[in-house]
Amino acid sequence: MVAPPATLDLEALRSFVTGIDLGSFAKAAARLDRSPSAISLQLRKLETQTGRSLTRKSGRGLALTEAGEALLGPARRLLALNDETLAALHGPALSGPVRLGLPQDFAETWLPGLLGRFAQQHPGVRVEVLVDTNGAVLAGLAAGRLDLALVWESPALVRDSPQAPAAWPGSQPLAWLDLPMAWIGPRAGFARNPGEPLPLVAFAAPCLFRQAGLQALDAAGIPWRVAFTSPSLTGLWAAVAAGLGLGLRVPHGLPANLAALAAGDATLPALPRIGLSLRASGTGRSPALERLADLLRAAMAPTLFA
């Protein structure tokens, strides 16, 4: 007789996801109003149910194992479905506005589908979306013009910059995803003229990707020039496809005619990683905001950005 598959414990999954989102299971204990020992027991229960180690020590913090990365996205979706089901059965219909800001990277990939599902489930909620540069989204969050925002963060790059978290106190981090940066070029190949500076295609400063690329090139002693700038990511991709220069971004949602290029040699230096952060303003969080945040957290799975 075949044994039935194990059933994952939703409360253990919630502790796991909250700990990863906050970067600490001690913080998860405080958020979920549980003792640290109770959270540890739930994590061990989850590892027993999955038969895998899910986290490992990384300096003073924690990191996901390969199994933990594979579990995180499905865990978010299970929790979102659970919460949505309970809200539909017991809670009042959600209503009111939610103002969301995010970089242009996601406006043509998974965002429209996510917002479409949200609108079908919660027709009483009016979502207003700002798609703009990272700096503009951060400014909107800091000024209270946005309730929720997906933003690029790199504390090592922006310690004293207007894009540093210290420059917009009061916002609350809800989730964090660590992603690789990459050099982006035409899929057909990029021919650099020997002896000339490397041409780059980038947003105008300040831009975290631009800053990371210039620092990497300077450290490697590779001369460069900014050949094309545009306030539009679509415009940047068109310039890269035309061979005007190389771009810098995460290797997610690229047009079919572009590709991430190998780095780490004398031609293209290695780039640092960058964080994708989901933040809420510090001016109050409505049930509608919380529900949309749950869906965004569920979408922020490492496998989506592979």
Short mmCIF file of C-alpha atoms in Angstrom, two decimals:
data_model
loop_
_atom_site.label_atom_id
_atom_site.label_comp_id
_atom_site.label_asym_id
_atom_site.label_seq_id
_atom_site.Cartn_x
_atom_site.Cartn_y
_atom_site.Cartn_z
CA MET A 1 0.00 0.00 0.00
CA VAL A 2 1.43 3.35 -1.05
CA ALA A 3 1.69 5.86 1.76
CA PRO A 4 -0.14 9.16 1.12
CA PRO A 5 2.07 12.20 0.48
CA ALA A 6 2.92 14.41 3.42
CA THR A 7 0.81 17.54 3.91
CA LEU A 8 2.78 20.70 4.48
CA ASP A 9 1.86 22.68 7.57
CA LEU A 10 0.66 26.14 6.56
CA GLU A 11 1.67 27.76 9.85
CA ALA A 12 5.16 26.34 9.46
CA LEU A 13 5.24 27.65 5.90
CA ARG A 14 4.19 31.09 7.16
CA SER A 15 7.01 31.10 9.70
CA PHE A 16 9.48 30.01 7.02
CA VAL A 17 8.39 32.66 4.50
CA THR A 18 8.23 35.43 7.11
CA GLY A 19 11.72 34.58 8.37
CA ILE A 20 13.14 34.71 4.85
CA ASP A 21 11.33 37.97 4.04
CA LEU A 22 12.63 39.63 7.22
CA GLY A 23 16.07 38.02 7.06
CA SER A 24 15.74 36.59 10.57
CA PHE A 25 13.60 34.01 12.31
CA ALA A 26 13.86 36.08 15.50
CA LYS A 27 12.16 38.94 13.63
CA ALA A 28 9.62 36.46 12.29
CA ALA A 29 8.82 35.41 15.86
CA ALA A 30 8.10 39.03 16.79
CA ARG A 31 6.03 39.62 13.64
CA LEU A 32 3.96 36.46 14.15
CA ASP A 33 3.67 36.90 17.94
CA ARG A 34 5.38 33.59 18.67
CA SER A 35 8.43 32.63 20.71
CA PRO A 36 11.73 32.03 18.86
CA SER A 37 11.67 28.41 20.08
CA ALA A 38 8.20 27.91 18.54
CA ILE A 39 9.45 29.25 15.21
CA SER A 40 12.46 26.92 15.37
CA LEU A 41 10.17 23.95 16.02
CA GLN A 42 8.03 24.89 13.02
CA LEU A 43 11.10 25.15 10.78
CA ARG A 44 12.32 21.72 11.93
CA LYS A 45 8.82 20.33 11.30
CA LEU A 46 8.90 21.72 7.78
CA GLU A 47 12.34 20.21 7.14
CA THR A 48 11.03 16.86 8.40
CA GLN A 49 8.01 17.06 6.11
CA THR A 50 10.12 17.96 3.07
CA GLY A 51 13.08 15.77 3.96
CA ARG A 52 15.44 18.62 3.12
CA SER A 53 17.47 21.30 4.88
CA LEU A 54 15.91 24.62 3.93
CA THR A 55 18.29 27.26 5.31
CA ARG A 56 21.97 27.63 6.09
CA LYS A 57 24.11 30.12 7.96
CA SER A 58 25.55 32.97 5.89
CA GLY A 59 27.74 35.25 7.99
CA ARG A 60 25.51 36.69 10.69
CA GLY A 61 22.37 36.05 8.69
CA LEU A 62 20.76 33.15 6.92
CA ALA A 63 20.49 31.98 3.35
CA LEU A 64 18.33 29.50 1.51
CA THR A 65 19.59 26.11 0.44
CA GLU A 66 18.69 24.91 -3.04
CA ALA A 67 15.68 23.10 -1.55
CA GLY A 68 14.69 26.25 0.35
CA GLU A 69 14.77 28.28 -2.88
CA ALA A 70 12.57 25.68 -4.57
CA LEU A 71 10.07 25.80 -1.68
CA LEU A 72 9.84 29.58 -1.26
CA GLY A 73 7.74 30.41 -4.34
CA PRO A 74 5.19 27.60 -3.88
CA ALA A 75 5.01 28.43 -0.15
CA ARG A 76 4.09 32.03 -0.94
CA ARG A 77 1.40 30.88 -3.37
CA LEU A 78 -0.07 28.40 -0.88
CA LEU A 79 -0.27 31.05 1.82
CA ALA A 80 -1.77 33.60 -0.56
CA LEU A 81 -4.43 31.09 -1.65
CA ASN A 82 -5.17 30.19 1.98
CA ASP A 83 -5.55 33.83 3.01
CA GLU A 84 -7.64 34.65 -0.06
CA THR A 85 -9.97 31.72 0.64
CA LEU A 86 -10.50 32.70 4.27
CA ALA A 87 -11.06 36.33 3.32
CA ALA A 88 -13.69 35.31 0.76
CA LEU A 89 -15.48 33.12 3.30
CA HIS A 90 -15.33 35.29 6.38
CA GLY A 91 -14.18 38.78 5.54
CA PRO A 92 -15.87 41.79 3.97
CA ALA A 93 -15.14 42.61 0.36
CA LEU A 94 -11.96 44.64 -0.02
CA SER A 95 -12.30 48.19 -1.25
CA GLY A 96 -10.41 51.45 -1.52
CA PRO A 97 -7.35 52.63 -3.40
CA VAL A 98 -3.86 51.16 -3.42
CA ARG A 99 -1.07 53.15 -5.06
CA LEU A 100 1.70 50.89 -6.37
CA GLY A 101 5.05 51.90 -7.80
CA LEU A 102 7.61 49.72 -9.53
CA PRO A 103 10.51 49.83 -12.02
CA GLN A 104 9.93 49.40 -15.72
CA ASP A 105 11.46 45.89 -15.69
CA PHE A 106 8.16 44.28 -14.68
CA ALA A 107 5.57 46.40 -16.48
CA GLU A 108 5.43 44.06 -19.49
CA THR A 109 6.19 40.72 -17.83
CA TRP A 110 4.29 39.31 -14.83
CA LEU A 111 2.73 42.55 -13.53
CA PRO A 112 -0.24 42.82 -15.94
CA GLY A 113 -1.31 39.24 -15.26
CA LEU A 114 -0.98 39.70 -11.51
CA LEU A 115 -3.01 42.92 -11.52
CA GLY A 116 -5.61 41.31 -13.76
CA ARG A 117 -6.13 38.46 -11.29
CA PHE A 118 -6.25 40.92 -8.40
CA ALA A 119 -8.89 43.04 -10.17
CA GLN A 120 -11.06 39.97 -10.82
CA GLN A 121 -10.83 38.83 -7.19
CA HIS A 122 -11.29 42.29 -5.65
CA PRO A 123 -13.30 44.53 -8.00
CA GLY A 124 -13.86 47.05 -5.23
CA VAL A 125 -10.16 47.90 -4.97
CA ARG A 126 -8.84 50.66 -7.22
CA VAL A 127 -5.16 50.07 -8.01
CA GLU A 128 -3.17 53.04 -9.29
CA VAL A 129 0.21 52.09 -10.76
CA LEU A 130 3.31 54.24 -11.30
CA VAL A 131 5.87 52.61 -13.61
CA ASP A 132 9.02 54.73 -13.63
CA THR A 133 12.71 54.80 -12.83
CA ASN A 134 13.84 53.42 -9.50
CA GLY A 135 14.62 56.91 -8.20
CA ALA A 136 11.15 58.20 -9.09
CA VAL A 137 9.47 55.25 -7.39
CA LEU A 138 11.57 55.76 -4.25
CA ALA A 139 10.73 59.47 -4.26
CA GLY A 140 7.01 58.66 -4.52
CA LEU A 141 7.25 56.24 -1.60
CA ALA A 142 9.17 58.72 0.54
CA ALA A 143 6.69 61.53 -0.21
CA GLY A 144 3.65 59.40 0.61
CA ARG A 145 2.38 59.39 -2.98
CA LEU A 146 2.71 55.59 -3.07
CA ASP A 147 1.45 52.99 -0.62
CA LEU A 148 3.48 50.07 -1.91
CA ALA A 149 6.59 49.82 -4.07
CA LEU A 150 8.95 47.34 -5.66
CA VAL A 151 12.39 48.92 -5.73
CA TRP A 152 15.97 47.99 -6.52
CA GLU A 153 18.25 48.24 -3.50
CA SER A 154 21.99 47.86 -3.03
CA PRO A 155 23.19 49.18 0.34
CA ALA A 156 26.84 48.79 -0.68
CA LEU A 157 26.33 51.07 -3.69
CA VAL A 158 24.06 53.74 -2.23
CA ARG A 159 25.22 54.16 1.35
CA ASP A 160 25.20 57.97 1.06
CA SER A 161 22.82 58.30 -1.86
CA PRO A 162 19.20 59.50 -2.12
CA GLN A 163 18.45 55.88 -3.08
CA ALA A 164 19.74 54.57 0.27
CA PRO A 165 17.11 53.23 2.71
CA ALA A 166 18.21 55.77 5.33
CA ALA A 167 17.06 58.55 2.99
CA TRP A 168 13.42 57.40 3.16
CA PRO A 169 12.76 56.39 6.78
CA GLY A 170 9.34 55.11 7.77
CA SER A 171 8.89 52.71 4.87
CA GLN A 172 8.53 49.11 5.96
CA PRO A 173 10.36 46.26 4.20
CA LEU A 174 7.97 43.41 3.41
CA ALA A 175 10.14 41.13 1.24
CA TRP A 176 13.60 40.95 -0.29
CA LEU A 177 14.98 38.97 -3.22
CA ASP A 178 18.69 38.76 -4.06
CA LEU A 179 19.33 38.74 -7.83
CA PRO A 180 22.35 38.77 -10.14
CA MET A 181 23.23 41.73 -12.35
CA ALA A 182 24.31 40.98 -15.90
CA TRP A 183 25.77 42.64 -18.96
CA ILE A 184 23.12 42.66 -21.69
CA GLY A 185 23.91 42.54 -25.40
CA PRO A 186 22.37 41.49 -28.73
CA ARG A 187 21.66 37.76 -28.92
CA ALA A 188 23.44 37.71 -32.27
CA GLY A 189 26.63 38.98 -30.60
CA PHE A 190 28.28 42.29 -29.88
CA ALA A 191 31.36 43.50 -31.75
CA ARG A 192 33.48 45.99 -29.84
CA ASN A 193 35.89 48.09 -31.86
CA PRO A 194 39.43 47.26 -30.66
CA GLY A 195 41.18 50.09 -28.86
CA GLU A 196 38.00 52.08 -28.25
CA PRO A 197 36.17 52.55 -24.93
CA LEU A 198 33.37 50.09 -24.22
CA PRO A 199 30.09 51.76 -25.24
CA LEU A 200 27.32 51.57 -22.66
CA VAL A 201 23.55 52.00 -22.84
CA ALA A 202 22.08 53.13 -19.52
CA PHE A 203 19.63 55.30 -17.68
CA ALA A 204 20.91 58.72 -16.65
CA ALA A 205 22.47 58.96 -13.17
CA PRO A 206 21.54 58.18 -10.48
CA CYS A 207 21.01 54.53 -11.46
CA LEU A 208 22.18 51.55 -9.42
CA PHE A 209 22.89 49.40 -12.48
CA ARG A 210 24.84 52.16 -14.20
CA GLN A 211 26.82 52.85 -11.02
CA ALA A 212 27.65 49.16 -10.55
CA GLY A 213 28.80 48.80 -14.15
CA LEU A 214 31.02 51.88 -14.09
CA GLN A 215 32.61 50.83 -10.79
CA ALA A 216 33.31 47.34 -12.14
CA LEU A 217 34.84 48.69 -15.34
CA ASP A 218 36.98 51.23 -13.47
CA ALA A 219 38.21 48.56 -11.05
CA ALA A 220 39.17 46.35 -14.01
CA GLY A 221 40.87 49.24 -15.83
CA ILE A 222 38.54 48.97 -18.82
CA PRO A 223 37.81 52.32 -20.53
CA TRP A 224 34.17 53.11 -21.21
CA ARG A 225 31.80 55.74 -22.58
CA VAL A 226 28.04 56.18 -22.20
CA ALA A 227 26.82 55.98 -25.79
CA PHE A 228 23.05 56.13 -25.24
CA THR A 229 20.71 57.19 -22.45
CA SER A 230 16.92 57.11 -22.28
CA PRO A 231 14.27 57.42 -19.55
CA SER A 232 12.58 54.37 -21.10
CA LEU A 233 13.75 50.79 -20.61
CA THR A 234 12.21 49.95 -23.99
CA GLY A 235 14.40 52.65 -25.52
CA LEU A 236 17.50 51.20 -23.87
CA TRP A 237 16.72 47.72 -25.16
CA ALA A 238 16.22 49.08 -28.68
CA ALA A 239 19.65 50.73 -28.51
CA VAL A 240 21.29 47.54 -27.25
CA ALA A 241 19.61 45.50 -30.01
CA ALA A 242 20.92 48.01 -32.58
CA GLY A 243 24.47 47.43 -31.36
CA LEU A 244 24.99 50.90 -29.89
CA GLY A 245 26.38 49.49 -26.64
CA LEU A 246 25.92 47.06 -23.79
CA GLY A 247 23.25 47.41 -21.12
CA LEU A 248 23.18 46.38 -17.45
CA ARG A 249 20.20 44.75 -15.78
CA VAL A 250 18.99 41.53 -14.22
CA PRO A 251 18.59 38.73 -16.79
CA HIS A 252 14.79 38.73 -16.47
CA GLY A 253 12.14 39.53 -19.02
CA LEU A 254 14.62 40.41 -21.75
CA PRO A 255 13.37 40.87 -25.32
CA ALA A 256 13.94 37.80 -27.48
CA ASN A 257 16.73 39.53 -29.44
CA LEU A 258 18.82 40.23 -26.30
CA ALA A 259 20.79 37.98 -23.96
CA ALA A 260 22.85 38.13 -20.79
CA LEU A 261 26.57 37.94 -21.61
CA ALA A 262 29.27 35.94 -19.84
CA ALA A 263 31.34 38.07 -17.46
CA GLY A 264 34.40 37.71 -15.31
CA ASP A 265 37.17 38.01 -17.88
CA ALA A 266 39.31 40.90 -19.11
CA THR A 267 36.56 42.03 -21.50
CA LEU A 268 33.59 42.19 -19.14
CA PRO A 269 34.19 42.27 -15.38
CA ALA A 270 31.92 40.46 -12.95
CA LEU A 271 29.04 42.49 -11.53
CA PRO A 272 27.64 42.53 -7.97
CA ARG A 273 24.21 41.24 -7.01
CA ILE A 274 21.28 43.54 -6.34
CA GLY A 275 18.25 43.33 -4.10
CA LEU A 276 14.64 43.61 -5.21
CA SER A 277 12.69 44.94 -2.23
CA LEU A 278 8.96 45.19 -1.60
CA ARG A 279 8.24 48.15 0.68
CA ALA A 280 5.14 49.72 2.16
CA SER A 281 4.83 53.33 3.23
CA GLY A 282 4.78 54.05 6.95
CA THR A 283 1.43 55.85 6.79
CA GLY A 284 -0.81 52.84 7.44
CA ARG A 285 -1.60 49.57 5.71
CA SER A 286 -5.14 48.77 4.62
CA PRO A 287 -6.49 45.23 4.08
CA ALA A 288 -6.44 45.90 0.33
CA LEU A 289 -2.75 46.85 0.50
CA GLU A 290 -1.96 43.75 2.55
CA ARG A 291 -3.69 41.50 0.00
CA LEU A 292 -1.86 43.03 -2.96
CA ALA A 293 1.40 42.78 -1.00
CA ASP A 294 0.72 39.07 -0.47
CA LEU A 295 0.36 38.54 -4.22
CA LEU A 296 3.53 40.48 -4.96
CA ARG A 297 5.44 38.49 -2.35
CA ALA A 298 4.18 35.28 -3.95
CA ALA A 299 5.46 36.50 -7.33
CA MET A 300 8.90 37.33 -5.90
CA ALA A 301 10.20 33.77 -6.24
CA PRO A 302 13.82 33.13 -7.32
CA THR A 303 12.63 30.74 -10.04
CA LEU A 304 10.67 33.56 -11.70
CA PHE A 305 13.91 35.48 -12.25
CA ALA A 306 16.10 32.55 -13.27
#
